[in-house]
Each structure stands twice: as structure tokens, then as C-alpha cells.
């Protein structure tokens, strides 16, 4: 069936569906017919290809061209109102760790140190409960962290009576450490306010920042009296909004661990934190974590989803995982430090001793240096190879002055001291103003 016949049948169908009851309705019907005819033309023409449509009826009207663009703009504006991680408050985009993803331009600083992609990786020595409840041992671990090159040490502030409801709820890794009663275990590992105050002072004297994980909301006002440089929340407390809100209200930077969580739970916590100065830590809550289960790619997922600086809380027993995490985009790391990996207690087996921790930090620094600033450029150490190994345009034979260059006159050979080969077509037909010997490089100064 030809196109005019199709149009006539379409018009008859439209006319049969409506009755004309007045001059006004007749005008409306004709208007509808015209609209229907235009849409029919586009629909029928599309069956034979977009080119036929454009050639017969011209390009789509502006309203049709821009409708989808307007929809995209409305969607983008809506995303911006919800805090699209790709954009900042000023609408500018900024790349995240290693230039692979976007982060907010809001700077997160701990004691003046920026958690930024361009800064050295921030390394936290997690002393946690590896002091076994002894202040003297905690002070020794502070010194070990400083000697190993850490940037900060982290402690835990809890009271077993506030934290434990069911003392017999014990994790498998705690059972392996011969722990049967969580309340009794934690009570023996508590440090009081005076102990923690001494640890803050000792950390600052060694040039380290002091970070603390507070486990109960009731302890926040007491902890806030000490000179902590930052707060941290444990992975299980990603769902503890009252605690997150209380710490965020204090104004000090926050580090939020995300072990045993879904990405949707991380983004929900991100919404709760709002404009708080906060960073996230990817984490796998297994002690120790097999290297094959580290899931370091989640660092990028969290950074992209939240727009915040993102690091890695490392529970593997390896000295190399931190460097791998840096390559995956981590801007900060947390690693457990112990005095003896074979000691009794919940976290020793997933920690590194002072020698291992020093090796860990060294590998992190080397990894960060090897990654560079993320910009691809010719390195000065490559200059000699670049000059010798690249090929350039050279004369195939003796060419007298005045020769108009043809393809047969030009070879592509090493070294790269002549015109680069991508310009071959450009110089065909150009005239030499100097004679050239066989294999001599052809340079711009040789051409008229």
C-alpha cells in the first residue's frame, strides 16, 4: 500500500471516531486531523527509515528535538537537589581518589592533615583493645606506631555495662580466641577516662593524632572533654543513628566504618551525616579477613555513591593489602597494631606486630609514590628511549635541493630526530630547500 493511501485511510478512521456537532467542533476536528496526519507521517516514515522521514518532511520540530533534553535537565536538577555525588555545592565536578571518581570539595581534615587524593595516604594504627586492658602496654604501642611511621593512633572507649545486653552473644572469631562471655571479656579490656587522657597526651607528644571509637551515646559527652582529633564509629554502628548524630553535632571530623553492610545502608548513613565532616572506611568484618575476600573494589563504589573521602579498615593479616587499597583509591587506612600476634584476645590474630606494621606502612608509602598524581604524561626518565626508539621521516635516497617529495622518497625509521610519521601526508609535495643524504632525517627546516 502506498503512502498517500495510508494517509487517506488514517484520516477516514479519525473522522469516523468523532461526530461534528458544531462549527467549533468542526474546527477542533480539523485541528485534530492535522495533528494526526503529522504524527502519521512520522510514524509511517519511520517504518522505512529515519532518513526517509527527514528527506520528505524535514527535521523534527524544536519541541520534539528538545523534549528529551529537557527531561534530562530536569532529572539532573533533581539529582543535584538530592546531593548528586558528581557535583559540588557550586555545581563543579571534582575527581576523587586517583582521578577515577567524584568527591565533594568539602575538605575533611584531621589535625590539619587533609584526607585528599593529592595528599600522602593517612595511616591509622588501630590499638583498639590490643593493650589487654593495660595502660603501660597501650603507651608502648603508641611509641611503636610512631616509630613505624603512622599518622595517628586509635583507641576504643566503651563500658561493658552500657554495650552488652546478652553476654553469651559471642562471634565465631571471639570463640576461637576462647571467649565465652562478651561482657566479661570487654570488662577486662576497659580503660578509664584518666588512662585515655594519658594516651591522648602521649600520642600528641609523639606527633600522632589521637582518634577514638565511642561505642555508646552516653559516653560522647565524657569523651568530648578530651583533645581527640577525630571520632570513629565501628562498623556495627552504621545503623546507630543516635550515636552518629551525637558525634556529628560535636563538629570534629568523623571516620565511619562500613563492615557487614549493604551499599544502601552506607548511603543512608551518608544522608544522615549531611554536611558533617566525615569520611567512610570500607571494611570486611572478619578477623582475620582472607586477602581474597578483601573486596577492595568497594572503596570506589562507596566513594562514588557518597562523594566523600573513602579509605579502608584492613583486617587482613597481610602487609601488602594497604598498598593494594591505595591503588584501589583509598585515601586513608586503618590497621590493627599489636605487641604479639599470638597473644590471647579478640583482635591479636588480625593485627600486625611492630615490625610487620612498619613494613605495612613502608609498602603503603611506596604504593602511593608509584601511583603518582594520576596524570598521563611523558616522564623525564623516558626522554632517551623516546628519542632513540621512536621512528621519524627519513630520505630513502640522495635527494637534491628542489626535490618535491613523493612517497617513494620517504622512509619511516629510527631514531625520532625527524618529522613524526603522522605528518607524512602533510609533507608530500613539499619542496626541499637543502639536499639530503640517504637515511638523513627530514626536518621542518629542510622544507620550503
Coordinates of C-alpha atoms in Angstrom, one line a residue:
X1 CA 0.0 0.0 0.0
X2 CA 1.4 3.4 -1.0
X3 CA 1.9 6.3 1.4
X4 CA -1.0 8.5 0.2
X5 CA -3.5 5.6 0.5
X6 CA -2.3 5.0 4.1
X7 CA -2.9 8.7 4.9
X8 CA -6.4 8.7 3.5
X9 CA -7.4 5.6 5.4
X10 CA -5.9 7.1 8.6
X11 CA -7.9 10.3 8.1
X12 CA -11.2 8.3 7.5
X13 CA -10.6 6.4 10.7
X14 CA -10.2 9.7 12.6
X15 CA -13.3 11.1 11.0
X16 CA -15.4 8.0 11.9
X17 CA -14.4 8.2 15.5
X18 CA -15.9 11.7 16.0
X19 CA -19.1 13.5 15.0
X20 CA -19.2 17.1 14.1
X21 CA -21.9 18.8 16.2
X22 CA -21.0 22.5 15.7
X23 CA -18.7 24.8 13.7
X24 CA -16.4 25.0 16.7
X25 CA -16.3 21.2 17.0
X26 CA -15.6 21.1 13.2
X27 CA -12.6 23.4 13.7
X28 CA -11.4 21.2 16.5
X29 CA -11.8 18.1 14.4
X30 CA -9.8 19.6 11.6
X31 CA -7.1 20.6 14.0
X32 CA -7.0 17.0 15.4
X33 CA -6.8 15.7 11.8
X34 CA -3.9 17.9 11.1
X35 CA -2.1 16.7 14.3
X36 CA -3.0 13.1 13.5
X37 CA -1.7 13.5 9.9
X38 CA 1.6 14.9 11.1
X39 CA 2.1 12.1 13.6
X40 CA 1.0 9.5 11.0
X41 CA 3.6 10.9 8.6
X42 CA 6.3 10.5 11.2
X43 CA 5.1 7.0 12.2
X44 CA 4.8 5.8 8.6
X45 CA 8.0 7.3 7.5
X46 CA 9.9 5.7 10.4
X47 CA 8.9 2.3 9.1
X48 CA 11.0 2.9 6.0
X49 CA 13.9 4.6 8.0
X50 CA 14.8 7.9 9.6
X51 CA 16.5 9.2 6.5
X52 CA 13.2 8.9 4.6
X53 CA 11.4 10.8 7.3
X54 CA 14.0 13.7 7.3
X55 CA 14.2 13.9 3.5
X56 CA 10.4 14.1 2.9
X57 CA 9.3 16.1 5.9
X58 CA 12.4 17.9 7.1
X59 CA 13.9 17.7 10.6
X60 CA 11.8 17.3 13.7
X61 CA 10.4 20.4 15.2
X62 CA 12.4 22.1 18.0
X63 CA 9.9 20.9 20.6
X64 CA 10.4 17.3 19.6
X65 CA 14.2 17.7 19.5
X66 CA 14.4 19.2 22.9
X67 CA 11.8 17.3 24.8
X68 CA 14.2 14.5 25.9
X69 CA 16.9 17.0 26.6
X70 CA 14.6 19.0 28.9
X71 CA 13.7 15.7 30.6
X72 CA 17.4 15.1 31.2
X73 CA 17.9 18.6 32.5
X74 CA 15.0 18.2 34.9
X75 CA 16.4 14.9 36.1
X76 CA 19.9 16.4 36.6
X77 CA 18.5 19.3 38.6
X78 CA 16.6 16.9 40.7
X79 CA 19.7 14.8 41.3
X80 CA 21.5 18.0 42.3
X81 CA 18.9 18.8 44.9
X82 CA 19.3 15.3 46.4
X83 CA 23.1 15.8 46.7
X84 CA 24.3 14.1 43.5
X85 CA 27.8 12.9 44.4
X86 CA 29.1 14.0 41.0
X87 CA 28.6 17.7 41.7
X88 CA 29.6 20.1 44.4
X89 CA 27.6 22.8 46.0
X90 CA 28.8 25.1 43.3
X91 CA 27.9 22.7 40.5
X92 CA 31.6 21.9 39.7
X93 CA 32.8 18.4 39.4
X94 CA 35.9 17.1 41.0
X95 CA 37.6 13.8 40.6
X96 CA 38.0 11.5 43.5
X97 CA 40.9 9.3 44.5
X98 CA 43.3 8.6 41.7
X99 CA 41.1 10.7 39.5
X100 CA 38.7 7.8 38.9
X101 CA 35.6 9.1 40.7
X102 CA 33.9 12.2 42.1
X103 CA 34.2 13.5 45.7
X104 CA 32.8 16.6 47.4
X105 CA 35.1 19.7 47.5
X106 CA 34.3 19.9 51.3
X107 CA 37.7 19.2 52.8
X108 CA 38.0 16.6 55.6
X109 CA 40.9 17.4 57.8
X110 CA 42.3 15.7 60.9
X111 CA 44.6 17.9 62.9
X112 CA 45.4 19.9 59.8
X113 CA 46.0 16.9 57.6
X114 CA 43.7 16.7 54.6
X115 CA 42.2 13.4 53.6
X116 CA 42.7 14.2 49.9
X117 CA 43.7 12.3 46.8
X118 CA 46.7 14.5 46.4
X119 CA 47.9 14.1 49.9
X120 CA 50.0 11.3 51.3
X121 CA 47.9 8.3 52.4
X122 CA 46.7 8.8 56.0
X123 CA 47.6 5.7 58.1
X124 CA 46.0 5.0 61.4
X125 CA 47.4 2.4 63.8
X126 CA 44.4 0.8 65.5
X127 CA 45.5 -0.1 69.0
X128 CA 41.9 -1.0 69.9
X129 CA 41.9 -3.5 72.7
X130 CA 45.3 -5.0 71.9
X131 CA 46.7 -3.3 75.1
X132 CA 44.8 -6.1 77.0
X133 CA 43.5 -3.6 79.5
X134 CA 47.0 -2.4 80.5
X135 CA 47.9 1.3 80.2
X136 CA 51.6 0.6 80.1
X137 CA 51.2 -1.7 77.1
X138 CA 49.0 0.9 75.3
X139 CA 51.7 3.5 75.8
X140 CA 54.3 1.1 74.3
X141 CA 52.0 0.6 71.3
X142 CA 51.8 4.4 70.8
X143 CA 55.6 4.5 70.6
X144 CA 55.6 1.5 68.2
X145 CA 53.1 3.3 65.9
X146 CA 55.1 6.4 65.8
X147 CA 58.3 4.5 65.1
X148 CA 56.6 2.7 62.2
X149 CA 55.6 5.9 60.5
X150 CA 51.8 6.0 61.3
X151 CA 50.0 9.3 61.2
X152 CA 47.5 8.5 64.0
X153 CA 46.6 6.0 66.7
X154 CA 43.1 4.9 67.5
X155 CA 41.6 3.7 70.8
X156 CA 38.2 2.3 71.8
X157 CA 36.0 3.8 74.5
X158 CA 33.4 1.5 75.9
X159 CA 31.8 0.3 79.1
X160 CA 30.7 -3.3 79.1
X161 CA 27.6 -2.5 81.1
X162 CA 26.5 0.1 78.5
X163 CA 27.4 -2.0 75.5
X164 CA 26.4 -5.6 76.2
X165 CA 22.8 -6.8 76.6
X166 CA 23.3 -10.6 76.0
X167 CA 26.7 -11.6 77.3
X168 CA 26.5 -15.0 75.6
X169 CA 26.2 -13.5 72.1
X170 CA 29.8 -14.2 71.0
X171 CA 31.1 -14.1 67.4
X172 CA 32.9 -17.0 65.9
X173 CA 36.3 -15.2 65.9
X174 CA 35.9 -14.5 69.6
X175 CA 35.1 -18.1 70.3
X176 CA 38.3 -19.1 68.5
X177 CA 40.1 -16.8 71.0
X178 CA 38.5 -18.8 73.8
X179 CA 36.0 -16.0 74.7
X180 CA 32.6 -17.3 76.0
X181 CA 31.2 -14.3 77.7
X182 CA 31.3 -10.9 75.9
X183 CA 30.5 -8.9 79.0
X184 CA 33.4 -10.3 81.0
X185 CA 35.8 -10.1 78.0
X186 CA 35.0 -6.4 77.5
X187 CA 35.1 -5.5 81.2
X188 CA 38.7 -6.7 81.4
X189 CA 39.7 -4.6 78.4
X190 CA 38.2 -1.3 79.6
X191 CA 40.4 1.8 80.0
X192 CA 39.0 4.6 82.2
X193 CA 38.9 8.3 81.4
X194 CA 42.3 9.0 83.1
X195 CA 44.0 6.3 81.1
X196 CA 42.6 7.6 77.8
X197 CA 43.6 11.1 78.7
X198 CA 47.2 10.0 79.2
X199 CA 47.1 8.2 75.9
X200 CA 45.9 11.3 74.1
X201 CA 48.8 13.3 75.6
X202 CA 51.3 10.6 74.7
X203 CA 50.1 10.4 71.1
X204 CA 50.4 14.2 70.7
X205 CA 53.9 14.2 72.2
X206 CA 54.9 11.6 69.5
X207 CA 53.5 13.7 66.7
X208 CA 50.5 11.4 66.2
X209 CA 46.8 12.3 66.0
X210 CA 44.6 10.7 68.6
X211 CA 41.4 9.1 67.3
X212 CA 38.8 7.2 69.4
X213 CA 35.8 4.9 68.7
X214 CA 33.0 5.6 71.1
X215 CA 30.5 2.8 71.3
X216 CA 27.7 4.3 73.4
X217 CA 25.9 7.6 73.0
X218 CA 26.1 8.2 76.8
X219 CA 29.9 8.3 76.6
X220 CA 30.1 11.0 74.0
X221 CA 29.8 14.0 76.4
X222 CA 32.6 12.5 78.6
X223 CA 34.8 11.7 75.6
X224 CA 34.3 15.2 74.2
X225 CA 36.2 16.7 77.1
X226 CA 39.4 15.2 75.8
X227 CA 41.5 16.5 72.9
X228 CA 40.6 13.8 70.4
X229 CA 41.5 14.9 66.9
X230 CA 38.7 12.8 65.3
X231 CA 35.9 10.4 66.1
X232 CA 35.4 7.0 64.6
X233 CA 32.4 4.7 64.6
X234 CA 32.6 0.9 64.5
X235 CA 31.0 -1.0 61.6
X236 CA 28.1 -2.3 63.6
X237 CA 27.1 1.3 64.5
X238 CA 26.5 2.2 60.9
X239 CA 22.8 1.8 61.8
X240 CA 23.1 3.6 65.1
X241 CA 21.7 7.0 64.0
X242 CA 21.5 8.5 67.6
X243 CA 25.3 7.9 68.0
X244 CA 26.1 9.2 64.5
X245 CA 24.0 12.3 65.1
X246 CA 25.6 13.0 68.5
X247 CA 29.1 12.7 67.2
X248 CA 28.4 14.8 64.1
X249 CA 27.0 17.5 66.3
X250 CA 30.3 17.8 68.1
X251 CA 31.9 19.2 64.9
X252 CA 35.1 17.1 64.9
X253 CA 35.8 15.0 61.8
X254 CA 34.3 11.5 61.7
X255 CA 35.5 8.3 60.2
X256 CA 32.7 5.8 59.6
X257 CA 33.4 2.1 59.1
X258 CA 31.1 0.1 56.9
X259 CA 31.8 -3.6 57.5
X260 CA 29.0 -6.1 57.1
X261 CA 26.8 -3.6 55.4
X262 CA 25.0 -3.1 52.1
X263 CA 25.7 0.0 49.9
X264 CA 22.2 1.2 50.6
X265 CA 22.9 1.3 54.3
X266 CA 26.1 3.3 53.6
X267 CA 24.2 5.9 51.5
X268 CA 21.5 6.1 54.1
X269 CA 24.2 6.9 56.8
X270 CA 25.6 9.4 54.3
X271 CA 22.3 11.2 54.2
X272 CA 22.1 11.3 58.0
X273 CA 25.5 12.9 58.2
X274 CA 24.5 15.7 55.9
X275 CA 27.2 18.4 55.9
X276 CA 29.2 16.8 58.7
X277 CA 33.0 16.5 58.1
X278 CA 33.1 12.8 57.5
X279 CA 34.9 10.0 55.6
X280 CA 33.9 6.4 55.1
X281 CA 36.0 3.3 55.5
X282 CA 35.4 0.2 53.5
X283 CA 35.7 -2.8 55.8
X284 CA 35.2 -6.5 55.9
X285 CA 34.1 -7.6 59.4
X286 CA 36.0 -10.9 59.5
X287 CA 39.0 -11.3 61.8
X288 CA 41.3 -12.0 60.1
X289 CA 39.9 -11.3 56.6
X290 CA 41.4 -13.6 53.8
X291 CA 43.1 -11.4 51.2
X292 CA 40.7 -13.0 48.5
X293 CA 37.7 -11.5 50.5
X294 CA 39.1 -8.0 50.9
X295 CA 36.8 -6.7 48.1
X296 CA 38.9 -3.6 47.6
X297 CA 36.8 -2.5 44.6
X298 CA 34.1 -1.5 47.1
X299 CA 36.3 1.5 48.0
X300 CA 35.4 3.1 44.7
X301 CA 31.8 2.1 45.0
X302 CA 31.4 3.9 48.3
X303 CA 33.3 7.0 47.1
X304 CA 31.1 7.2 44.0
X305 CA 27.9 6.7 46.0
X306 CA 28.6 9.1 48.8
X307 CA 31.0 11.7 47.3
X308 CA 33.1 11.5 50.5
X309 CA 36.8 10.6 51.0
X310 CA 36.9 6.9 51.4
X311 CA 39.5 4.6 52.9
X312 CA 40.0 1.0 54.1
X313 CA 39.9 -0.6 57.5
X314 CA 42.2 -3.5 57.0
X315 CA 41.5 -6.8 58.9
X316 CA 43.7 -9.0 56.8
X317 CA 46.9 -10.4 58.2
X318 CA 48.9 -9.2 55.2
X319 CA 51.5 -6.4 54.9
X320 CA 50.6 -5.6 51.3
X321 CA 46.8 -5.1 51.4
X322 CA 47.2 -1.5 52.4
X323 CA 49.2 -0.7 49.3
X324 CA 46.6 -2.5 47.1
X325 CA 43.9 -0.5 48.8
X326 CA 45.8 2.7 47.9
X327 CA 45.9 1.6 44.3
X328 CA 42.1 1.0 44.6
X329 CA 41.6 4.6 45.6
X330 CA 41.9 4.6 49.4
X331 CA 43.0 8.0 50.9
X332 CA 43.2 6.7 54.4
X333 CA 43.9 3.3 56.0
X334 CA 43.3 1.7 59.4
X335 CA 45.3 -1.3 60.5
X336 CA 45.4 -3.1 63.9
X337 CA 48.7 -3.0 65.7
X338 CA 49.6 -5.5 68.4
X339 CA 52.6 -6.4 70.7
X340 CA 52.2 -10.1 69.9
X341 CA 50.0 -11.7 67.2
X342 CA 49.8 -14.9 69.2
X343 CA 48.6 -13.3 72.4
X344 CA 45.2 -14.2 73.8
X345 CA 42.5 -11.7 72.9
X346 CA 39.9 -11.0 70.2
X347 CA 42.0 -8.9 67.8
X348 CA 45.6 -10.0 68.1
X349 CA 45.4 -12.6 65.3
X350 CA 44.1 -10.0 62.8
X351 CA 46.8 -7.5 63.7
X352 CA 50.4 -6.8 62.8
X353 CA 53.3 -6.7 65.3
X354 CA 55.5 -3.6 65.3
X355 CA 57.9 -5.0 62.6
X356 CA 55.1 -6.1 60.4
X357 CA 53.3 -2.7 60.8
X358 CA 56.4 -0.8 59.8
X359 CA 56.7 -3.0 56.7
X360 CA 53.0 -2.3 56.0
X361 CA 53.4 1.5 56.3
X362 CA 56.5 1.3 54.0
X363 CA 54.7 -0.5 51.3
X364 CA 51.8 2.0 51.6
X365 CA 54.2 4.9 51.0
X366 CA 55.8 3.1 48.1
X367 CA 52.4 2.3 46.5
X368 CA 51.3 5.9 46.9
X369 CA 54.5 7.1 45.3
X370 CA 54.2 4.6 42.4
X371 CA 50.7 5.8 41.6
X372 CA 51.7 9.4 41.2
X373 CA 49.2 12.2 40.5
X374 CA 47.0 10.3 38.0
X375 CA 48.1 12.3 35.0
X376 CA 49.4 10.6 32.0
X377 CA 52.5 12.5 30.7
X378 CA 55.9 11.7 29.3
X379 CA 58.3 11.2 32.2
X380 CA 61.7 12.8 32.1
X381 CA 63.3 9.4 32.6
X382 CA 61.8 8.2 29.3
X383 CA 63.4 11.0 27.3
X384 CA 66.3 8.9 26.0
X385 CA 64.1 6.0 24.9
X386 CA 61.6 8.3 23.4
X387 CA 64.3 10.0 21.2
X388 CA 66.0 6.7 20.1
X389 CA 63.1 4.2 19.8
X390 CA 60.5 6.4 18.1
X391 CA 60.6 6.5 14.3
X392 CA 60.7 9.6 12.1
X393 CA 60.6 10.5 8.4
X394 CA 63.9 10.0 6.6
X395 CA 65.2 10.2 3.0
X396 CA 65.2 6.9 1.1
X397 CA 68.0 8.1 -1.3
X398 CA 70.1 11.1 -2.1
X399 CA 67.6 14.0 -2.7
X400 CA 68.9 17.2 -4.3
X401 CA 67.7 20.6 -3.2
X402 CA 64.4 21.5 -5.0
X403 CA 63.1 17.9 -5.0
X404 CA 59.3 17.7 -4.5
X405 CA 58.8 14.9 -2.1
X406 CA 56.9 11.9 -3.2
X407 CA 56.0 8.8 -1.2
X408 CA 58.9 6.9 -2.7
X409 CA 61.4 9.5 -1.3
X410 CA 60.4 9.0 2.3
X411 CA 61.0 6.1 4.7
X412 CA 60.0 5.7 8.4
X413 CA 62.9 4.6 10.5
X414 CA 64.6 5.2 13.9
X415 CA 65.6 7.4 15.6
X416 CA 62.9 10.0 16.2
X417 CA 65.0 13.1 15.3
X418 CA 63.0 14.0 12.2
X419 CA 59.4 14.8 11.5
X420 CA 57.0 12.4 13.2
X421 CA 55.3 9.8 10.9
X422 CA 51.8 11.0 11.5
X423 CA 52.7 14.1 9.4
X424 CA 53.7 12.1 6.3
X425 CA 50.7 13.1 4.1
X426 CA 51.3 16.7 5.2
X427 CA 54.7 17.0 3.6
X428 CA 54.0 15.1 0.4
X429 CA 54.5 17.5 -2.5
X430 CA 56.6 19.9 -0.4
X431 CA 59.9 21.1 -1.8
X432 CA 63.3 20.5 -0.3
X433 CA 65.4 23.6 0.2
X434 CA 68.5 21.6 1.2
X435 CA 70.0 18.3 -0.2
X436 CA 69.6 15.2 1.9
X437 CA 71.7 12.1 2.0
X438 CA 70.2 8.6 2.3
X439 CA 68.6 7.9 5.7
X440 CA 69.0 11.6 6.7
X441 CA 66.2 12.9 8.9
X442 CA 63.7 15.2 7.2
X443 CA 63.1 18.2 9.4
X444 CA 60.8 21.2 9.1
X445 CA 63.7 23.4 8.4
X446 CA 64.6 21.3 5.3
X447 CA 61.3 22.2 3.6
X448 CA 60.0 25.2 1.7

